XYZ file of C-alpha atoms in Angstrom:
520
model
C 67.640 -36.375 49.210
C 67.646 -35.493 45.449
C 64.903 -37.633 43.278
C 66.452 -39.406 40.295
C 64.588 -40.693 37.360
C 66.240 -43.305 34.946
C 64.724 -43.646 31.364
C 66.560 -46.677 29.263
C 65.108 -48.559 26.389
C 67.264 -51.828 27.212
C 66.413 -53.510 30.330
C 69.848 -54.510 31.160
C 71.188 -50.966 31.164
C 68.281 -49.928 33.874
C 68.687 -53.221 35.744
C 72.536 -52.534 35.861
C 72.792 -49.003 36.421
C 69.907 -49.085 39.315
C 71.786 -51.897 41.468
C 75.361 -50.623 40.422
C 75.123 -47.087 42.072
C 74.823 -46.631 46.275
C 72.045 -43.874 45.586
C 71.794 -43.026 48.924
C 75.769 -42.085 49.437
C 75.467 -39.794 46.737
C 72.337 -37.950 48.885
C 69.959 -39.140 46.069
C 66.744 -41.878 45.821
C 65.407 -43.554 42.599
C 62.027 -42.736 42.175
C 61.586 -44.338 38.824
C 62.831 -46.691 35.315
C 61.396 -45.946 32.556
C 61.898 -47.817 28.970
C 60.738 -44.930 26.383
C 60.440 -41.223 26.393
C 56.655 -41.221 26.803
C 56.628 -43.096 30.110
C 59.884 -41.457 31.266
C 58.115 -37.789 30.497
C 54.719 -39.082 32.423
C 56.845 -40.140 35.163
C 58.613 -36.655 35.016
C 54.498 -34.947 35.924
C 54.247 -37.898 38.367
C 57.529 -37.866 40.526
C 59.170 -34.096 39.546
C 62.674 -36.148 39.868
C 65.692 -33.417 40.296
C 67.824 -35.743 37.788
C 66.805 -37.718 34.969
C 69.523 -40.093 33.666
C 67.874 -40.919 29.879
C 69.526 -42.690 26.733
C 69.679 -40.413 23.615
C 67.793 -42.988 21.766
C 64.405 -44.219 22.832
C 61.181 -45.079 21.582
C 58.099 -42.860 21.564
C 59.528 -39.873 22.277
C 63.787 -39.996 22.043
C 65.921 -38.325 24.761
C 66.248 -34.900 23.073
C 62.444 -34.360 22.298
C 62.455 -35.452 26.088
C 64.828 -32.773 27.215
C 63.078 -30.288 25.128
C 59.740 -31.169 26.752
C 60.786 -31.145 30.730
C 62.693 -28.057 29.569
C 59.564 -26.401 28.977
C 57.367 -27.646 31.913
C 59.850 -28.750 34.737
C 63.119 -26.005 34.064
C 64.402 -27.407 37.412
C 65.181 -31.042 36.175
C 68.622 -31.588 35.493
C 69.706 -34.362 32.699
C 72.546 -36.861 32.577
C 72.603 -37.895 28.751
C 73.745 -41.477 27.727
C 74.531 -41.620 24.251
C 76.233 -44.466 21.865
C 79.818 -42.855 20.491
C 78.093 -41.947 16.862
C 75.830 -40.201 18.458
C 77.998 -37.703 19.973
C 76.886 -34.644 17.760
C 73.480 -35.375 17.962
C 73.828 -35.279 22.208
C 75.452 -31.906 21.551
C 72.405 -30.365 20.784
C 71.005 -31.015 24.179
C 73.419 -28.212 25.619
C 70.774 -25.599 24.419
C 68.503 -26.667 27.137
C 71.362 -26.442 29.515
C 72.404 -30.702 29.441
C 76.219 -30.453 31.259
C 76.486 -33.984 31.987
C 76.532 -36.616 29.203
C 77.965 -39.788 29.085
C 79.532 -42.826 25.980
C 78.255 -45.825 26.768
C 79.152 -48.406 27.866
C 80.043 -46.379 30.674
C 80.265 -47.440 34.449
C 80.049 -46.598 38.304
C 82.597 -44.052 38.707
C 81.591 -41.654 35.937
C 77.482 -41.870 36.982
C 78.523 -41.346 40.460
C 81.120 -38.448 39.295
C 78.087 -36.633 37.459
C 75.772 -37.291 40.200
C 78.186 -35.533 42.670
C 78.648 -32.574 40.266
C 74.822 -32.103 39.648
C 74.275 -32.431 43.465
C 76.646 -29.861 44.468
C 75.198 -27.645 41.727
C 71.674 -27.998 43.050
C 73.024 -27.607 46.490
C 74.585 -24.191 45.660
C 71.157 -23.383 43.638
C 68.970 -24.245 46.804
C 71.503 -21.928 49.153
C 71.175 -18.805 46.877
C 67.496 -19.498 46.473
C 67.228 -20.042 50.002
C 69.219 -16.964 50.548
C 66.809 -14.737 48.354
C 63.908 -15.557 49.708
C 65.104 -14.678 53.205
C 66.691 -11.467 52.228
C 63.051 -10.907 50.300
C 61.585 -11.833 53.631
C 63.380 -9.851 55.655
C 63.072 -6.994 53.197
C 59.037 -7.554 53.948
C 59.094 -7.364 56.926
C 61.238 -4.194 57.438
C 59.728 -2.273 55.165
C 57.170 -0.896 57.325
C 59.159 0.033 60.010
C 61.513 1.907 56.895
C 58.035 3.850 56.352
C 57.467 4.490 59.657
C 61.229 5.903 59.934
C 60.203 7.753 56.628
C 57.228 9.740 58.446
C 59.332 10.675 61.491
C 62.122 12.076 59.606
C 59.856 14.155 57.409
C 57.684 15.403 60.180
C 61.041 16.025 62.670
C 63.575 17.389 59.910
C 63.302 20.736 59.073
C 65.505 20.108 55.800
C 63.122 17.974 54.076
C 60.949 19.812 51.153
C 59.199 18.780 48.469
C 61.762 16.988 46.530
C 62.655 14.873 49.030
C 59.067 13.737 49.483
C 59.035 13.258 45.277
C 61.748 10.836 46.447
C 60.517 9.053 48.805
C 56.887 8.784 46.805
C 59.113 6.776 44.010
C 60.991 4.648 46.058
C 58.571 3.547 48.391
C 55.876 3.899 45.681
C 53.615 5.607 47.664
C 50.368 6.037 45.910
C 48.825 9.032 47.619
C 48.670 12.977 46.666
C 46.135 14.046 48.142
C 45.580 16.898 51.133
C 46.071 15.032 54.341
C 45.444 15.268 58.243
C 47.749 14.069 60.982
C 46.224 12.712 64.146
C 48.909 12.506 67.132
C 47.887 10.853 70.404
C 49.133 11.304 74.036
C 48.354 8.315 76.398
C 47.280 9.354 79.834
C 49.385 8.031 82.642
C 52.450 5.816 82.397
C 52.257 4.076 79.084
C 54.745 1.592 78.186
C 55.540 0.661 74.172
C 52.844 -2.236 74.508
C 50.257 0.608 74.729
C 51.466 2.955 71.869
C 51.363 -0.164 69.802
C 48.064 -0.772 70.869
C 46.702 2.643 70.186
C 48.536 2.376 66.324
C 46.609 -0.779 65.811
C 43.386 0.254 67.121
C 43.656 3.444 65.098
C 44.550 1.400 62.249
C 41.672 -0.553 62.337
C 39.466 1.949 63.376
C 40.654 4.637 60.901
C 40.801 2.232 58.276
C 42.146 3.949 55.716
C 45.548 4.903 57.180
C 48.479 6.588 54.557
C 51.438 6.176 57.491
C 51.694 5.610 60.879
C 54.571 5.857 63.981
C 55.693 6.371 67.112
C 57.539 9.379 67.868
C 58.537 9.096 71.812
C 56.000 8.751 73.841
C 53.091 9.582 71.184
C 52.099 7.732 67.793
C 51.335 9.768 64.750
C 49.324 8.714 62.017
C 48.424 10.128 58.742
C 45.512 10.103 57.038
C 43.597 11.231 54.229
C 42.170 14.338 54.745
C 37.792 13.447 54.691
C 35.340 16.086 53.311
C 33.325 15.353 56.016
C 34.912 15.379 59.189
C 32.031 14.470 61.165
C 32.723 10.126 60.708
C 36.387 10.939 61.450
C 35.412 12.732 65.169
C 33.165 9.779 65.765
C 35.845 7.432 64.771
C 38.418 8.876 67.105
C 35.977 8.921 70.047
C 35.979 5.296 68.970
C 39.488 4.803 69.145
C 39.774 6.585 72.755
C 36.649 4.127 74.025
C 38.604 1.511 72.382
C 41.702 1.607 74.273
C 40.021 2.397 77.414
C 37.905 -0.674 77.563
C 41.340 -2.854 77.402
C 43.623 -0.588 79.276
C 41.880 1.135 81.405
C 43.779 4.195 80.173
C 42.612 7.067 78.523
C 44.028 8.898 75.509
C 44.336 12.852 74.609
C 43.925 12.999 70.815
C 45.581 16.554 68.559
C 43.965 16.578 65.511
C 45.880 18.658 62.255
C 44.419 21.036 60.328
C 44.340 19.585 56.217
C 46.857 20.706 54.050
C 49.511 18.910 51.689
C 52.123 16.351 52.356
C 55.093 18.284 51.856
C 53.428 20.211 54.693
C 53.730 17.496 57.257
C 56.402 18.914 59.596
C 53.959 22.073 60.111
C 51.252 20.146 60.464
C 53.041 17.999 62.998
C 54.312 21.325 65.022
C 50.231 22.318 64.988
C 49.353 18.856 66.997
C 52.165 19.447 69.355
C 50.726 22.948 70.135
C 47.303 20.837 70.817
C 48.737 18.709 73.169
C 50.534 21.767 75.146
C 46.771 23.309 75.818
C 45.641 19.895 77.048
C 47.632 21.268 80.079
C 44.282 23.219 80.917
C 41.745 20.371 79.802
C 41.047 17.771 81.753
C 42.818 14.222 80.598
C 41.285 13.031 77.647
C 39.080 14.305 74.674
C 40.383 15.560 70.807
C 41.975 19.220 70.206
C 42.382 20.688 67.179
C 43.727 24.258 66.481
C 40.005 25.933 66.959
C 40.225 24.684 70.733
C 43.580 26.621 70.924
C 42.976 29.689 69.160
C 41.239 31.748 71.819
C 45.081 30.838 74.332
C 47.772 31.052 71.050
C 49.044 34.029 73.686
C 49.616 32.751 77.081
C 48.918 35.754 79.692
C 52.263 37.343 80.947
C 50.523 38.381 84.214
C 50.724 37.414 87.460
C 48.514 35.347 90.062
C 45.964 37.015 92.380
C 45.365 34.463 95.146
C 46.866 35.082 99.099
C 48.503 31.568 100.296
C 47.934 32.210 103.910
C 44.244 31.545 102.671
C 45.381 27.810 102.133
C 48.294 27.768 104.598
C 46.640 29.055 107.738
C 43.970 26.422 107.951
C 46.641 23.243 106.535
C 48.713 24.605 109.918
C 45.900 24.160 112.150
C 44.337 21.135 110.645
C 41.324 22.089 109.301
C 41.140 19.473 106.161
C 38.045 20.856 104.571
C 38.772 24.662 104.536
C 42.219 23.706 102.910
C 40.829 22.024 100.668
C 38.155 24.801 99.659
C 41.559 27.133 99.801
C 43.455 24.734 97.144
C 40.054 24.557 94.677
C 40.586 28.543 94.769
C 43.879 28.701 93.878
C 43.829 25.974 90.735
C 40.759 27.864 89.488
C 42.733 31.079 89.661
C 45.431 29.272 87.702
C 43.035 27.919 85.165
C 41.204 31.280 84.253
C 44.903 32.870 84.545
C 45.730 30.484 81.967
C 49.792 31.439 82.462
C 52.582 30.269 80.259
C 52.879 26.817 81.621
C 56.222 26.873 82.965
C 55.039 30.374 85.024
C 51.755 27.928 86.429
C 54.280 25.549 87.285
C 56.248 27.638 89.196
C 53.555 28.999 91.664
C 52.372 25.566 92.187
C 55.985 24.285 93.039
C 56.122 27.331 95.478
C 53.371 26.301 97.230
C 54.358 22.953 97.716
C 56.895 24.325 99.409
C 54.984 26.197 101.503
C 53.392 23.247 102.566
C 56.048 20.960 103.288
C 56.984 23.646 105.450
C 54.060 22.810 107.900
C 54.913 18.839 107.398
C 57.313 17.077 109.603
C 60.611 18.429 109.537
C 62.352 14.662 108.912
C 60.438 14.739 105.398
C 61.430 17.498 104.216
C 64.125 16.265 101.924
C 61.830 13.851 101.240
C 59.170 16.307 99.618
C 62.081 18.386 97.744
C 62.782 14.923 95.957
C 59.534 15.357 94.797
C 59.774 18.720 93.257
C 61.097 16.830 89.880
C 57.965 14.559 89.754
C 55.788 17.941 90.296
C 57.829 19.312 86.754
C 57.387 16.525 85.040
C 53.312 16.674 84.655
C 51.398 17.160 81.795
C 48.279 18.660 83.286
C 46.701 20.944 86.165
C 44.882 18.442 87.230
C 47.821 16.183 87.843
C 49.420 19.009 89.583
C 45.933 19.976 91.604
C 45.942 15.840 92.584
C 49.556 15.552 93.824
C 49.025 18.888 95.837
C 45.682 18.123 97.193
C 47.538 14.652 98.442
C 50.195 17.332 99.979
C 47.262 18.914 101.901
C 45.869 16.106 103.041
C 48.751 14.370 104.241
C 50.075 17.370 106.024
C 47.027 18.583 107.398
C 46.012 15.449 108.972
C 49.193 15.375 110.765
C 48.339 18.458 112.157
C 45.629 17.803 113.593
C 46.672 14.824 115.116
C 49.040 17.011 116.828
C 47.236 19.909 117.905
C 43.661 17.809 118.771
C 43.919 14.187 119.600
C 45.539 13.758 123.101
C 47.059 9.985 124.014
C 46.507 8.887 127.337
C 49.548 7.577 129.190
C 49.097 3.983 128.263
C 48.315 4.635 125.078
C 51.968 6.513 124.946
C 53.378 3.710 126.342
C 52.007 1.169 123.829
C 52.775 3.795 120.607
C 56.688 4.182 122.139
C 56.490 0.190 122.744
C 55.421 0.006 118.915
C 58.245 2.320 117.856
C 60.735 0.300 119.585
C 59.888 -2.965 118.591
C 58.750 -2.450 114.831
C 61.822 -4.712 113.885
C 59.995 -7.853 116.307
C 58.175 -10.361 114.404
C 55.968 -11.245 117.288
C 54.689 -7.165 117.972
C 51.236 -8.276 118.338
C 48.063 -6.416 120.744
C 48.459 -9.966 122.702
C 52.315 -9.215 122.885
C 51.935 -5.698 124.751
C 49.534 -6.426 126.867
C 50.227 -9.829 128.147
C 54.285 -9.261 127.880
C 54.829 -5.544 128.421
C 51.958 -3.925 129.670
C 50.154 -6.549 132.089
C 47.041 -5.400 130.823
C 43.802 -7.364 129.286
C 44.441 -7.482 125.415
C 40.598 -7.107 124.758
C 40.423 -3.793 127.249
C 43.768 -2.574 125.789
C 43.064 -3.037 122.000
C 39.444 -0.885 122.477
C 41.342 1.967 124.921
C 43.865 1.883 121.722
C 41.356 2.130 118.879
C 39.587 5.086 120.931
C 41.995 7.279 121.454
C 44.196 6.491 117.816
C 40.649 6.013 115.766
C 43.251 3.178 114.046
C 43.346 -0.765 114.984
C 46.212 -1.746 116.997
C 47.338 -4.026 113.717
C 46.401 -1.137 111.080
C 48.552 1.018 113.007
C 51.666 -1.002 113.476
C 51.296 -1.918 109.393
C 51.489 1.646 108.936
C 53.998 2.819 111.248
C 56.341 -0.308 109.523
C 55.252 1.089 106.027
C 56.426 4.528 107.338
C 60.048 3.225 108.392
C 60.160 1.414 105.507
C 60.335 4.533 103.603
C 62.414 6.008 106.135
C 64.957 3.718 105.886
C 64.793 3.523 102.129
C 65.163 7.537 102.004
C 68.718 6.817 104.388
C 69.387 3.764 102.482
C 68.769 3.599 98.702
C 70.488 0.219 97.994
C 68.811 -1.382 100.602
C 67.850 -4.539 99.813
C 63.931 -5.977 99.837
C 64.868 -8.987 102.203
C 66.476 -6.874 104.538
C 63.385 -4.208 105.117
C 61.509 -7.713 105.489
C 63.737 -9.024 108.623
C 64.054 -5.609 110.141
C 60.709 -4.423 110.128
C 58.894 -7.674 111.477
C 58.226 -9.541 108.680
C 60.971 -12.415 109.321
C 61.922 -14.476 105.940
C 59.006 -13.332 104.279
C 59.880 -10.038 102.064
C 57.139 -11.207 99.402
C 54.010 -10.424 102.065
C 56.258 -7.534 103.032
C 56.294 -6.059 99.520
C 52.528 -6.954 99.336
C 51.701 -4.850 102.056
C 54.077 -1.860 101.421
C 52.323 -1.798 97.654
C 49.153 -1.795 99.843
C 49.752 1.196 101.997
C 52.255 3.456 99.869
C 50.717 2.382 96.382
C 53.855 1.118 94.489
C 55.782 -2.292 95.601
C 59.389 -1.177 96.969
C 61.397 -1.909 94.079
C 59.074 0.852 92.351
C 59.046 2.909 95.317
C 63.196 2.915 95.190
C 63.318 3.918 91.330
C 60.911 6.735 92.056
C 63.512 7.897 94.861
C 66.596 7.056 92.570
C 64.936 9.342 90.028
C 63.628 12.171 91.912
C 67.298 13.012 92.998
C 68.489 13.853 89.598
């Protein structure tokens, strides 16, 4: 509703107009009546009306003076001037203040209503236009940080950009820095989501205090800062960034810091930080890397690795885990000392992985081969060592069990029953003892644990999870509830998922996605 003030020195006119107009019908509300110009202006200051209907001649301050004074203090207020026939020329002077509506006395309801409708329509258009402009301004303000991020991203990745382009950007976005700079590139260790990148960027900008620009590029966070005269405080702040991120997200960050340079060299500085992160392959995850750290390894060795595979394969084949783990340590120590080209280093690790899998369960060969892309994508030597270490432990343990552990005939029967009854929801030690072997359950449980090293229930659960992974490998599109039903969990797929995650290390859905991605 638009507010209206009515001013006229004749009381009968005030009462007549105020009562004959249906203000609400015209989306207006009458907020005040005034019988002279001075009172009218005081009410204008008090109520800030959108529309003033005023007589041209009033005591104290006439209508024209009221228009002029109101125009100076409340330029958005619209006027409807009431004038006598002989005052037309006088009223016409009000047009210089934007007054478009003046009515000759005596007037009537229709003319006033028409003038109100025209002004209300005009105010609507103005409000709509202002709302549009304000909305555009807000959207531009929200977009500007993203646009600046895109500028930095383009400038460091597009080799055609040069000093002229930077001058254009500096003029367009009013960049007020013309100093030597450094680039900082952040690499999150582990599976990072955008939330983590966003957190690193915000933590960095908060701790570094005076960042010039920042953006995300792929799985990295890139920050541009002014080169400090003393780098020591910068190193401390970078350490604080790592500590803060680790405190909240329990993840580490590797940081590459470029050497100082002019902003027009941003692309070469960015390439420098990428090379630093590449060197991270031979370091433990996390830390701060500069070009000085990589100078001794700028040219990777192109030689071969001096390591006898049989030194590792023989203890794995025989099931001697401790000896196998020592041999694996020696293998990766040799890789780290050699610092071959990263692709060659990975090829040695893949070759050893394939040799190891041939010592394992033949039925799992396809599953192992699907893990090779995962091995190829690993970013650090330590990650590859952890991966092969798990493979060594799994296969050596299996071979040890096959070569050393001899089950009694009773336990072998129990194992056969478990294998046959994995889908039976009633499968339990009591069930096997009383219903199938007609034995004392306590005695059978102790015998089973002595021979297998596992409690009956734990063994069954592991066997079910192993069967689940096999079923997923055979039927990648199998539903989780089907797995639960077919493996003895009945209509409780949620419990099945909990057990699967505890045993396998991830949910069935995550395991299916990993299997799908490793197939390509």
